[in-house]
Coordinates of C-alpha atoms and ligand atoms in Angstrom, one line a residue:
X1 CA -9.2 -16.5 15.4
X2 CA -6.4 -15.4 12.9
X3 CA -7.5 -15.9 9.3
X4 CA -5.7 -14.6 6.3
X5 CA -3.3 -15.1 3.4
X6 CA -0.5 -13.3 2.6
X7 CA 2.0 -13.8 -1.1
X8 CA 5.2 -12.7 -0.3
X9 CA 6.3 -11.4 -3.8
X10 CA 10.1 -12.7 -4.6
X11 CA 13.0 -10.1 -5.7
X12 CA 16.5 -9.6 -4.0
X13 CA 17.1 -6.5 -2.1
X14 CA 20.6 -5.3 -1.5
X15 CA 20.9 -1.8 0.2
X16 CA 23.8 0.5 1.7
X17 CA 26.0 3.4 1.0
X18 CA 28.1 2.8 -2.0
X19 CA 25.6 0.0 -3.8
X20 CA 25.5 1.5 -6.9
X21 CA 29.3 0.3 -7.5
X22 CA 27.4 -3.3 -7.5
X23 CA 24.9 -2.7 -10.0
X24 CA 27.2 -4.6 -13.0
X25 CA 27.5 -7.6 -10.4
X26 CA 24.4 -7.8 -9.4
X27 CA 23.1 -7.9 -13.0
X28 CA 25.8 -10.5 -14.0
X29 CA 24.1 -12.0 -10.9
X30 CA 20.7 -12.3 -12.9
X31 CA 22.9 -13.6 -15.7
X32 CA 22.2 -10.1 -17.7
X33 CA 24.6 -10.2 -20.8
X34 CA 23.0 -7.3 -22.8
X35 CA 21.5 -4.6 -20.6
X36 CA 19.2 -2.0 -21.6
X37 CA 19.8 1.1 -18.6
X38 CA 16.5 3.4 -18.4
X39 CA 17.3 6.5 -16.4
X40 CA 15.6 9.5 -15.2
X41 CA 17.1 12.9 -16.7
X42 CA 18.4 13.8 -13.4
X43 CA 20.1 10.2 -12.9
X44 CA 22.0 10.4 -16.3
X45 CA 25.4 10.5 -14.8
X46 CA 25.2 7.7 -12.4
X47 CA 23.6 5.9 -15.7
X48 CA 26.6 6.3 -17.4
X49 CA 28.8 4.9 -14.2
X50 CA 26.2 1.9 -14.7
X51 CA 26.7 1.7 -18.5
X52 CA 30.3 1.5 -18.6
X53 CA 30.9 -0.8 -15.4
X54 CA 28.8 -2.8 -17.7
X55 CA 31.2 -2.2 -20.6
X56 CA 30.2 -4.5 -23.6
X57 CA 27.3 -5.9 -21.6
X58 CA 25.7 -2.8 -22.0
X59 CA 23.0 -2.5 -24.9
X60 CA 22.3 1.6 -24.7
X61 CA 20.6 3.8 -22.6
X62 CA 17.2 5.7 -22.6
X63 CA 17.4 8.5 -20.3
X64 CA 14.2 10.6 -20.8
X65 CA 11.8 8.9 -18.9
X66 CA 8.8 11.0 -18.1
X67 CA 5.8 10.9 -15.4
X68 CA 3.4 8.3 -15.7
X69 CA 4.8 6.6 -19.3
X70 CA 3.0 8.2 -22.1
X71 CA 2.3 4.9 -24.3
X72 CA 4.8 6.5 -27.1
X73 CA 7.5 6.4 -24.6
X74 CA 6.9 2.9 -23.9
X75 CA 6.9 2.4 -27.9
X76 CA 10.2 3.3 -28.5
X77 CA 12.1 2.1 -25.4
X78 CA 10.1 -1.5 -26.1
X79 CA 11.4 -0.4 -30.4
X80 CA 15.1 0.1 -28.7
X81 CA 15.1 -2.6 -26.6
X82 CA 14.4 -5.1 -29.9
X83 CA 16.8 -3.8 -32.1
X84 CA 19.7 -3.8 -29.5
X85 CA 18.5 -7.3 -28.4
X86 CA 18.7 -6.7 -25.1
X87 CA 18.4 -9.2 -22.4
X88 CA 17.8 -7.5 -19.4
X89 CA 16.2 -3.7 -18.1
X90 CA 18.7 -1.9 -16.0
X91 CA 16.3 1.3 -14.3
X92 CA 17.5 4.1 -12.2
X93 CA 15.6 6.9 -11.4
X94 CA 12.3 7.4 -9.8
X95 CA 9.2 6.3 -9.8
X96 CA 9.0 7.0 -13.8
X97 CA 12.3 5.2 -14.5
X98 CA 11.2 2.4 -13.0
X99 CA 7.6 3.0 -14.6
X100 CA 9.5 2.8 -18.2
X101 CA 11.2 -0.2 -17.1
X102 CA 7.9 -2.4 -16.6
X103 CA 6.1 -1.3 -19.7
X104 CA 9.4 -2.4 -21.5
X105 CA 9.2 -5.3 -19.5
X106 CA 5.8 -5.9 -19.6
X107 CA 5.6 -6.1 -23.5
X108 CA 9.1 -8.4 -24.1
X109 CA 8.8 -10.3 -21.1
X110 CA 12.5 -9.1 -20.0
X111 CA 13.9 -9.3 -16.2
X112 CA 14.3 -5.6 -14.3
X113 CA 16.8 -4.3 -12.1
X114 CA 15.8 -1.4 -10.5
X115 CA 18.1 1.2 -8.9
X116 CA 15.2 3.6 -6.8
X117 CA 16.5 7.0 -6.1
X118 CA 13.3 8.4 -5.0
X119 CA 10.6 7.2 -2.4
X120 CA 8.0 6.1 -5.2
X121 CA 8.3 2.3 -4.2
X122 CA 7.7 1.0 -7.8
X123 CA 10.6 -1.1 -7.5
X124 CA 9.1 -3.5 -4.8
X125 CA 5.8 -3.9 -6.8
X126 CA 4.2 -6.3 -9.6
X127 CA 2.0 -2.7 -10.3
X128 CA 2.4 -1.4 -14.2
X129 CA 0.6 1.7 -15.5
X130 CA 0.8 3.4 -18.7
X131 CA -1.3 6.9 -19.7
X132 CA -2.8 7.1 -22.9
X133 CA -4.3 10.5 -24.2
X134 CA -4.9 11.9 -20.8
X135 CA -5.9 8.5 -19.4
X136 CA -4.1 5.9 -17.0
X137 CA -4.5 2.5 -17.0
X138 CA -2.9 0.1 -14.7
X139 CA -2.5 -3.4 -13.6
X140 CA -0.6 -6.5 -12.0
X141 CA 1.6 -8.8 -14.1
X142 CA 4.2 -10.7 -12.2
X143 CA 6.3 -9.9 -15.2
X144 CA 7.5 -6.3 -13.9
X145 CA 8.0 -7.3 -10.5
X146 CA 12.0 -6.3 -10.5
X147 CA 14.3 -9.2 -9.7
X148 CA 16.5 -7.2 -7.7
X149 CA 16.7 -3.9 -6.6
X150 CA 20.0 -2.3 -5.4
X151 CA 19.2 1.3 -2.8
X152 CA 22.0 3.3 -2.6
X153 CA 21.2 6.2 0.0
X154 CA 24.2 8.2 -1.4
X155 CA 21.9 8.9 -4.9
X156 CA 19.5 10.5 -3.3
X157 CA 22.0 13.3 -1.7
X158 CA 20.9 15.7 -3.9
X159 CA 17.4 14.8 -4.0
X160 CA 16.0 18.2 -2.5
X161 CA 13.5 18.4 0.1
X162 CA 11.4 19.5 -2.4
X163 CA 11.2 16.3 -4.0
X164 CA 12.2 13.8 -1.0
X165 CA 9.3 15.7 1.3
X166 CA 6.1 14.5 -1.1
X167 CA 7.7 11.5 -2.1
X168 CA 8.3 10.3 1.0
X169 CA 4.8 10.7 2.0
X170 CA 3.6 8.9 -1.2
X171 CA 5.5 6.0 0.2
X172 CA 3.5 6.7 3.1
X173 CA 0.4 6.7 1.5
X174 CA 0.9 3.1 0.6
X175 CA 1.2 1.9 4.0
X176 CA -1.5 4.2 5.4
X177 CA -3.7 2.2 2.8
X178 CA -2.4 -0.8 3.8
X179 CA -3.1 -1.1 7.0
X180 CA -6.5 -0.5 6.0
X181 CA -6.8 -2.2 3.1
X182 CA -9.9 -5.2 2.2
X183 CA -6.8 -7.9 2.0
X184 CA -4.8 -6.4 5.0
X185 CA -2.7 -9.3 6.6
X186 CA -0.4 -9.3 9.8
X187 CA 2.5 -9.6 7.9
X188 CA 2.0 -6.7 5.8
X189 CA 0.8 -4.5 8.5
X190 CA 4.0 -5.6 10.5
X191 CA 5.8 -4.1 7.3
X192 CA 3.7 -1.0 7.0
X193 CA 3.4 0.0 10.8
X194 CA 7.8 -0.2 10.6
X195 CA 7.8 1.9 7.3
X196 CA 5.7 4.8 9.0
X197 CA 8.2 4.9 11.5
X198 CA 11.3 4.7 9.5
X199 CA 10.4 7.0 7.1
X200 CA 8.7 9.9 9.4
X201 CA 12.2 9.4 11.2
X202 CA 13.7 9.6 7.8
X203 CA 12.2 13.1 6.5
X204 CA 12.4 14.6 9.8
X205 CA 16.6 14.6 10.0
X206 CA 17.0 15.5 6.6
X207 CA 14.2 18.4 6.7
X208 CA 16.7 18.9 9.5
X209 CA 19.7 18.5 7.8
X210 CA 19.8 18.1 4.3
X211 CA 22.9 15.8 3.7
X212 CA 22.1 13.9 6.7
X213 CA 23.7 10.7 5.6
X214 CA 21.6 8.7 8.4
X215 CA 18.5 10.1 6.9
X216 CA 18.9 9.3 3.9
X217 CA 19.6 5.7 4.5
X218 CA 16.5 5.8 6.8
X219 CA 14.4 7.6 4.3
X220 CA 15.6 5.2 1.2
X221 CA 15.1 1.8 3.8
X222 CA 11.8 3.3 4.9
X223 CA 10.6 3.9 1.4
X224 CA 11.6 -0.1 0.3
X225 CA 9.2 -1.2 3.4
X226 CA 6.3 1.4 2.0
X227 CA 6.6 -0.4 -1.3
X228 CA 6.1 -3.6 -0.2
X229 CA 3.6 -2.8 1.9
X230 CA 1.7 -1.5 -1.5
X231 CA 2.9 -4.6 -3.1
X232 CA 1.3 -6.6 -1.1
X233 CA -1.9 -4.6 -0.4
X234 CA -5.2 -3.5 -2.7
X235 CA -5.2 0.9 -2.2
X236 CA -8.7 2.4 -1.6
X237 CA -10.3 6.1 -1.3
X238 CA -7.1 7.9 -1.3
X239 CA -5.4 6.1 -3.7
X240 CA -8.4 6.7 -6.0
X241 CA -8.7 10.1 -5.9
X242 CA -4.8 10.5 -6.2
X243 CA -5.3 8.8 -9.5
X244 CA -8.1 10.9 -10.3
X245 CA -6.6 13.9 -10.0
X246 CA -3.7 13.3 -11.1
X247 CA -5.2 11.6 -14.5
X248 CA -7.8 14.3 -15.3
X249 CA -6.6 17.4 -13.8
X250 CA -2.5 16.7 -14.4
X251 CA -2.2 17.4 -10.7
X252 CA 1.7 16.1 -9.7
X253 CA 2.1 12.3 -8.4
X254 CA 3.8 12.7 -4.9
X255 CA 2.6 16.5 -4.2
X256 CA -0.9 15.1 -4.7
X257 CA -0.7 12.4 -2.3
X258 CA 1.2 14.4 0.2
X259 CA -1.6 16.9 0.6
X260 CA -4.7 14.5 0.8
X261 CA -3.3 12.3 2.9
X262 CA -3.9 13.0 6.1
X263 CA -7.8 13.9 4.8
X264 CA -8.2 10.2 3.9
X265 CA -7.0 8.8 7.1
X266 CA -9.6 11.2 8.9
X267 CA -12.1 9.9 6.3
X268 CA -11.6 6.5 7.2
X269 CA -10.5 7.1 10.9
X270 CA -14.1 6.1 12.1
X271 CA -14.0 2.3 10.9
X272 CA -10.1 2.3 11.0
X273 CA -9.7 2.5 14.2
X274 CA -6.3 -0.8 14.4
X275 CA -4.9 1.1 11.5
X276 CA -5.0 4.6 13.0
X277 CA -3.9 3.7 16.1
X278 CA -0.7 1.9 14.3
X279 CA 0.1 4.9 12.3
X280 CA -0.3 7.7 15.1
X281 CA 1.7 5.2 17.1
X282 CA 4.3 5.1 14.7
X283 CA 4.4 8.8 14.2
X284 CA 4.2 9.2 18.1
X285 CA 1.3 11.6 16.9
X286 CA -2.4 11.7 19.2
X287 CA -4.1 10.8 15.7
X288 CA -2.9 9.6 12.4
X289 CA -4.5 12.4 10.6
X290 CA -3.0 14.9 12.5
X291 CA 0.1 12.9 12.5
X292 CA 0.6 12.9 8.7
X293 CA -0.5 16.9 8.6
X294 CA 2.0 17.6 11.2
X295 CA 4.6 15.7 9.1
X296 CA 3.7 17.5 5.8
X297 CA 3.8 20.8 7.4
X298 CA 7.6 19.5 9.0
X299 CA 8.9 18.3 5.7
X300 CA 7.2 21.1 3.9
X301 CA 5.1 19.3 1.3
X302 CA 2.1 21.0 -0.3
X303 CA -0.2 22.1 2.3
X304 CA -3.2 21.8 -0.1
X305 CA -4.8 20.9 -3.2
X306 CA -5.6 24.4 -3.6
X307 CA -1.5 25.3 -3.3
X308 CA -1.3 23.0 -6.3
X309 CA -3.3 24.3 -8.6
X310 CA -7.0 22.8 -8.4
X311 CA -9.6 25.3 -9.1
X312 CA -12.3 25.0 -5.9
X313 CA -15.1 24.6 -9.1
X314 CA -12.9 21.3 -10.2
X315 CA -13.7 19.2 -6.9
X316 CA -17.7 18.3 -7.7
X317 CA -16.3 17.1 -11.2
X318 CA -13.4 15.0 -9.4
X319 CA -16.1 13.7 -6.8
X320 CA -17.8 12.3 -9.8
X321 CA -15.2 10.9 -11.7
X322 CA -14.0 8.8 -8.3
X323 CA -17.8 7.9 -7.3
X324 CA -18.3 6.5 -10.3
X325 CA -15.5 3.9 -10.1
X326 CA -14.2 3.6 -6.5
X327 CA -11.8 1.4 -5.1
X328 CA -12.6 -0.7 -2.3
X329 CA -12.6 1.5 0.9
X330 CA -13.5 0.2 4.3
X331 CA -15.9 3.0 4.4
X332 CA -18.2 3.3 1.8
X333 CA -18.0 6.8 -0.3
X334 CA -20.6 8.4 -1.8
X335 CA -20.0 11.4 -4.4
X336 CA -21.3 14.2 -1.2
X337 CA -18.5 11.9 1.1
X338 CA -16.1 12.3 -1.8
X339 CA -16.5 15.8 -2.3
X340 CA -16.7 17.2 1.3
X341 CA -12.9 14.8 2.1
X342 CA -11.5 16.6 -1.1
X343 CA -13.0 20.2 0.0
X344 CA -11.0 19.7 3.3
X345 CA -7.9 18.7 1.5
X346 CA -8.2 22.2 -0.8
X347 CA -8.5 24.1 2.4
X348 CA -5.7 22.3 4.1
X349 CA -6.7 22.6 7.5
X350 CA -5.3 20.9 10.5
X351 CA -7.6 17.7 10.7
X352 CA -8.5 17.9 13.9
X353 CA -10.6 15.9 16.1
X354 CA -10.3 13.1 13.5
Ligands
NAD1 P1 9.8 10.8 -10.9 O1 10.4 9.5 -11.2 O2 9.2 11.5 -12.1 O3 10.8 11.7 -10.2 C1 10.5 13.0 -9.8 C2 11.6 14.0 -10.2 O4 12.7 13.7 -9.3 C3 12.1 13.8 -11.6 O5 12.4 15.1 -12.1 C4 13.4 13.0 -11.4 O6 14.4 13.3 -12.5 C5 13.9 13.6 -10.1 N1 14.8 12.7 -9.3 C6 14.7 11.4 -9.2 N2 15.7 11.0 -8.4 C7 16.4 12.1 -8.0 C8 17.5 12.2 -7.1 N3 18.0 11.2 -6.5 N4 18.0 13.5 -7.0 C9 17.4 14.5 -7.6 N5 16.4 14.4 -8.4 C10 15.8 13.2 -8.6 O7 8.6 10.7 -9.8 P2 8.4 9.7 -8.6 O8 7.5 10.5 -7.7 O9 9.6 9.1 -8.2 O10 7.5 8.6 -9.3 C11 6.2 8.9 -9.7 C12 5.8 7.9 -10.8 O11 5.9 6.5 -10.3 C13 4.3 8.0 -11.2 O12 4.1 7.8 -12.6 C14 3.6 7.0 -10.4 O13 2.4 6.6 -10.9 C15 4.6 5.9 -10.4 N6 4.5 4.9 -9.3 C16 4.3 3.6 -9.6 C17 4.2 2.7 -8.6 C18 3.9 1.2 -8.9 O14 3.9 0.4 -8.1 N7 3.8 0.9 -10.2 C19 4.3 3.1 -7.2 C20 4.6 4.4 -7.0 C21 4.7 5.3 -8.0

C-alpha cells in the first residue's frame, strides 16, 4: 500500500530564452522596491542589465561571491544590505551567488530572486551553508527558499563545457540521491527520474555542440527539476563524502561530485535496486553506475579523484572523517565500505558489473 508524505516547497518558476529581460518585473512582482543584486564575477555584466532595468529600485550590487560563502563574505553583504536598506536579494550566478544570497537572507529575513546560470540547483532549495575556517555548516530555513527564480538558457551560452560538464552532474547527484533517499516519495522520484533524462539529454548536445541553443534550454530545465528533487529529498553516502572532501581537502564542488558519482550508485546499487533501475532507464544505460561514468567520460568531467588532486594516502583520513558522522544511506557504511567506494573513485575505473 502507498504510504508517504511529500511538502511541495512554494516559489514561482519562470523559464525561457530572453528571461532575464523580466527580472525587474518579476521583482516588482514580489513587490521589491530596493533590491540588493549578488552576482558571480563572471555574471557582472548581465548584473548590470539587472541593476539598471531596476533603475532607482536598485540598492547596489555585490559581485564577488565566492565558493561555499566564507562567513566574512556573508558579513559584509548582510553589512551592505543594512546600510542600503534593502528590501529584497536579487542573485545571479551560480551556485555561490545564490549561496551569498541565503546567508544574506538568512540573517535579515529578506525575500530572494534568484537568476541560476549554472546547474547547482540552489535556487529551488530551502538548503543554506556557510564555511567557517575550513569548516562547513549547513541547514534548512524556509527563509532562503527563493520566491522566484527566473532561468534564462541564453546565460549560460558561454558557460564552457568545462564548467556545464560537472555541474550538470552535481545536479544529477541530487536526483541519484533522491531516488534513494530515507524520505523518497512518488512525487519526487517522478521529478528526479525526468531530470536524469533531461539533463543527460542536455550535456550530451552541447558536449556536441557547444552553443546548442536546445541544449542549453534542456540542460538549464533539467538542472531546475534536479534541484527540486534535492529540495525535497534528505542526500546520503555521496553527498557526505562530497562535503567531506570538499570541506577538509578543498577538493572543487561540482568536479568532486562528478567523479564519485557513479561509485556511490554502485555502492548502493545492491539495496537500490527501483532507483537504479529508474536512473539507467533514464540514461538508456544497462546500469546506473555505468550510466553516470559513461556520461562523465561523454561530457568530459573529471575522471577521478585522483585527476583532482587527492593524494591516495588522503582517502583512510576522509574514510574517517565521513564514518564518523554519516548521513542516512540505505546501505549502511562502515569506515572499510567508505574507504574501498572512495579508492574506486581515485582509480576511476569503469564500474562495472555494478
Ligand atoms: P559557482 O557558483 O562558484 O560557479 C562556478 C564558476 O562558474 C564560477 O567561476 C562562476 O563565476 C562561473 N559561472 C557561473 N555561471 C556562468 C556562466 N553562465 N558562464 C560562465 N561562467 C559561469 O559554483 P556552482 O557549482 O554553481 O555552485 C557551487 C556552490 O553552490 C557550492 O558552494 C555548493 O555548496 C553550493 N550549492 C548549494 C546548494 C543548496 O541547495 N544550498 C545546492 C547546490 C550547490
Amino acid at each position: 500500500m502507498r504510504s508517504f508524505v511529500y511538502e511541495a516547497l512554494p516559489a514561482r518558476v519562470v523559464f525561457g530564452a530572453g528571461r532575464l529581460a523580466a527580472v525587474a518585473d518579476e521583482a516588482g512582482r514580489l513587490g521589491l522596491g530596493r533590491a540588493l543584486v549578488i552576482a558571480s564575477a563572471s555574471q557582472a555584466a548581465a548584473a548590470e542589465r539587472i541593476r539598471a532595468d531596476l533603475g532607482a529600485r536598485a540598492a547596489g550590487l555585490v559581485a564577488e561571491a565566492v565558493m561555499h560563502v566564507p562567513r566574512e563574505r556573508a558579513e559584509a553583504a548582510r553589512a551592505l544590505a543594512r546600510e542600503t536598506a534593502a528590501d529584497g536579494l536579487i542573485a545571479i550566478g551560480g551556485g555561490s551567488a545564490v549561496g551569498l544570497a541565503k546567508a544574506v537572507a538568512l540573517a535579515l529575513g529578506l525575500p530572494i530572486l534568484a537568476v541560476p546560470t549554472t546547474y547547482a540547483g540552489s535556487e529551488m532549495t530551502a538548503i543554506w551553508g556557510m564555511t567557517e575556517a575550513g569548516a562547513k555548516t549547513t541547514g534548512r530555513d524556509p527563509k532562503v527558499l527563493p520566491k522566484t527564480v527566473v532561468y534564462d538558457p541564453e546565460l549560460t551560452r558561454d558557460l564552457p563545457l568545462r564548467i556545464a560538464g560537472p555541474s550538470g552532474l552535481n545536479a544529477l547527484a541530487h536526483s541519484v540521491e533522491a531516488l534513494y533517499a530515507r524520505d523518497r516519495n512518488p512525487v519526487v522520484a517522478l521529478i528526479a527520474e525526468e531530470s536524469v533524462r533531461v539533463m543527460a539529454e542536455g550535456l550530451r548536445a552541447i558536449a556536441a555542440r557547444a552553443y546548442d541553443a536546445e541544449g542549453r534550454a534542456q540542460a538549464l530545465y533539467g538542472a531546475c527539476l534536479c534541484g527540486l528533487a534535492l529540495g525535497g529529498s534528505t542526500m546520503g553516502i555521496h553527498h557526505k563524502l562530497c562535503h567531506v572532501l570538499g570541506g577538509a581537502f578543498d577538493l572543487p564542488h561540482a568536479e568532486t561530485h562528478a567523479a564519485l558519482l557513479p561509485y556511490a550508485a554502485a555502492f548502493n546499487a545492491p539495496v537500490a535496486a527501483e532507483a537504479m533501475a529508474a536512473i539507467a532507464r533514464a540514461l538508456g544505460a544497462e546500469s546506473a553506475a555505468t550510466g553516470l561514468w559513461d556520461l562523465g567520460r561523454a561530457v568530459g568531467a573529471p575522471p577521478s579523484l585522483a585527476a583532482l588532486g587527492l593524494a591516495e594516502a588522503d582517502l583512510d583520513r576522509a574514510a574517517g572523517i565521513a564514518s564518523a558522522a554519516p548521513y542516512p544511506n540505505p546501505r549502511p557504511a562502515g569506515r572499510a565500505d567508505v574507504c574501498a567506494l572512495l579508492a574506486q573513485a581515485w582509480r576511476g575505473a569503469r564500474p562495472e558489473g555494478a
